[in-house]
Amino acid sequence: MDFNFTEEQDMVRDGLTRLVREQYDWDTRRGVIDSEAGWRPEVWAQLAELGILGMPFSEDDGGFGGGAVDAMVVMEEFGKGLVVEPFVPTVVCAGGFLKHAGTPAQKEEHIGGIVDGSRIFAFAYAEPRGRYDYADLQTTAKKDGSGYILNGHKAVVIGAPWASHLIVTARTSGERRDHDGISVFVVEKSADGVVTRDYPTVDGRHASEVYFENVAIGAEALIGEEGKALPLIEQVTDEAIAAQCAEICGVMKVAHAMTVEYSRQRKQFGVPIGSFQVLQHRMVDMYTEYEQSVSMTYLATLNLDSDEKKRKLAVSAAKVRIGQAAHLIGQEAIQIHGGMGMTDELAIGSYFKRLTIFDSEFGNVDHHMKRHMSLT
């Protein structure tokens, strides 16, 4: 199989490498995440201008005809700089729902805004008691004439403080954990009855607790078929997992490089600690885990268009393997750096946090191990 990237993808990678190097040096990023806004709209505008936000969309939908591999290229470079702008919630998740199930009117209304950077989405799917089960929903959308009345609570909605719109999963019929009766809606965050509580996350991003209190939404807000959205949700979240796996590969690569460089500079007993064979072995283990993670990311990404079972098997296998690798690389990086690695004085602490938080998004290692086993 040919794993070479196209000339256009290489150009995108080179452009993003320069952007991350210039816009996401350690001191600048630390200032951004400590600011009140927590992100930079001007960087988002740059991404739109470069065509990054439109890459995964077809030309018919107003994009540039790319796909999952293009998103993988983008996310790996974002991982290297710990970019906080909401590419996954907006482009991968919201864009995914619109691409796969949006009506022509919905695509026309929203995709253009995603591509030009004027419309930002957050994906409100997780609930306090859901534990990675997309069907475990207490948020409800009850029919009201031709529209719906939305009530419920969504937890840790990444990117919601910056969003103009939300993609919301809700139960339109059935019992709490039924697989049928689940629907997906587009909701304006400014709609009456939407209440948010914003906060920073451990890894430098921002999220919200989102409460829906008798929010009236029209029939045009429904994406796809009412009550039949679970397969769609699983497809889009698998695409998000693959994108995040690519991001984490970028994080791993930089964390390993930082650790090797630190081991050359830090001296003990008059010699660099990198000369100690036991530490060399540990850094080789880190590199091996990184290389395996890259391969698993390719596996997941290239199977996103396969049949449902094959896609789920590949994505869950990648999430398990990369989750384990992220844990090892993060732990080893901190241990080799010593106590300084846990402070804000060194960038490695932030890379460790992102590697750690990855496990909890869209299902942890245990969850995906069980999903993989259930399919085999």
PDB file of N, CA, C and O in Angstrom, residues 153 161 195-199 207-211:
ATOM      1  N   HIS A 153     -28.837  18.464  30.090  1.00  0.00           N
ATOM      2  CA  HIS A 153     -27.527  18.947  30.538  1.00  0.00           C
ATOM      3  C   HIS A 153     -26.445  18.174  29.808  1.00  0.00           C
ATOM      4  O   HIS A 153     -26.412  16.948  29.842  1.00  0.00           O
ATOM      5  N   PRO A 161     -17.228  27.543  24.785  1.00  0.00           N
ATOM      6  CA  PRO A 161     -17.140  28.983  25.090  1.00  0.00           C
ATOM      7  C   PRO A 161     -16.948  29.850  23.846  1.00  0.00           C
ATOM      8  O   PRO A 161     -17.299  31.029  23.855  1.00  0.00           O
ATOM      9  N   VAL A 195     -28.042  27.816  28.541  1.00  0.00           N
ATOM     10  CA  VAL A 195     -27.228  28.388  29.620  1.00  0.00           C
ATOM     11  C   VAL A 195     -25.903  27.642  29.665  1.00  0.00           C
ATOM     12  O   VAL A 195     -25.874  26.409  29.629  1.00  0.00           O
ATOM     13  N   THR A 196     -24.799  28.365  29.736  1.00  0.00           N
ATOM     14  CA  THR A 196     -23.486  27.723  29.760  1.00  0.00           C
ATOM     15  C   THR A 196     -22.676  28.169  30.972  1.00  0.00           C
ATOM     16  O   THR A 196     -22.808  29.299  31.446  1.00  0.00           O
ATOM     17  N   ARG A 197     -21.865  27.251  31.450  1.00  0.00           N
ATOM     18  CA  ARG A 197     -20.871  27.565  32.495  1.00  0.00           C
ATOM     19  C   ARG A 197     -19.510  27.173  31.937  1.00  0.00           C
ATOM     20  O   ARG A 197     -19.224  26.004  31.740  1.00  0.00           O
ATOM     21  N   ASP A 198     -18.687  28.173  31.672  1.00  0.00           N
ATOM     22  CA  ASP A 198     -17.420  27.962  30.973  1.00  0.00           C
ATOM     23  C   ASP A 198     -16.266  27.751  31.957  1.00  0.00           C
ATOM     24  O   ASP A 198     -16.272  28.307  33.060  1.00  0.00           O
ATOM     25  N   TYR A 199     -15.257  26.992  31.529  1.00  0.00           N
ATOM     26  CA  TYR A 199     -14.082  26.768  32.374  1.00  0.00           C
ATOM     27  C   TYR A 199     -12.922  26.245  31.513  1.00  0.00           C
ATOM     28  O   TYR A 199     -13.134  25.668  30.443  1.00  0.00           O
ATOM     29  N   ALA A 207     -13.906  24.511  27.885  1.00  0.00           N
ATOM     30  CA  ALA A 207     -15.128  23.716  27.743  1.00  0.00           C
ATOM     31  C   ALA A 207     -16.254  24.388  28.509  1.00  0.00           C
ATOM     32  O   ALA A 207     -16.037  25.380  29.232  1.00  0.00           O
ATOM     33  N   SER A 208     -17.442  23.834  28.367  1.00  0.00           N
ATOM     34  CA  SER A 208     -18.611  24.373  29.067  1.00  0.00           C
ATOM     35  C   SER A 208     -19.504  23.234  29.547  1.00  0.00           C
ATOM     36  O   SER A 208     -19.577  22.180  28.899  1.00  0.00           O
ATOM     37  N   GLU A 209     -20.168  23.483  30.661  1.00  0.00           N
ATOM     38  CA  GLU A 209     -21.362  22.713  30.997  1.00  0.00           C
ATOM     39  C   GLU A 209     -22.518  23.447  30.317  1.00  0.00           C
ATOM     40  O   GLU A 209     -22.670  24.664  30.487  1.00  0.00           O
ATOM     41  N   VAL A 210     -23.300  22.736  29.536  1.00  0.00           N
ATOM     42  CA  VAL A 210     -24.368  23.378  28.762  1.00  0.00           C
ATOM     43  C   VAL A 210     -25.718  22.847  29.240  1.00  0.00           C
ATOM     44  O   VAL A 210     -25.932  21.632  29.299  1.00  0.00           O
ATOM     45  N   TYR A 211     -26.606  23.775  29.577  1.00  0.00           N
ATOM     46  CA  TYR A 211     -27.933  23.420  30.075  1.00  0.00           C
ATOM     47  C   TYR A 211     -28.979  23.934  29.088  1.00  0.00           C
ATOM     48  O   TYR A 211     -28.915  25.083  28.633  1.00  0.00           O
TER      49      TYR A 211
END
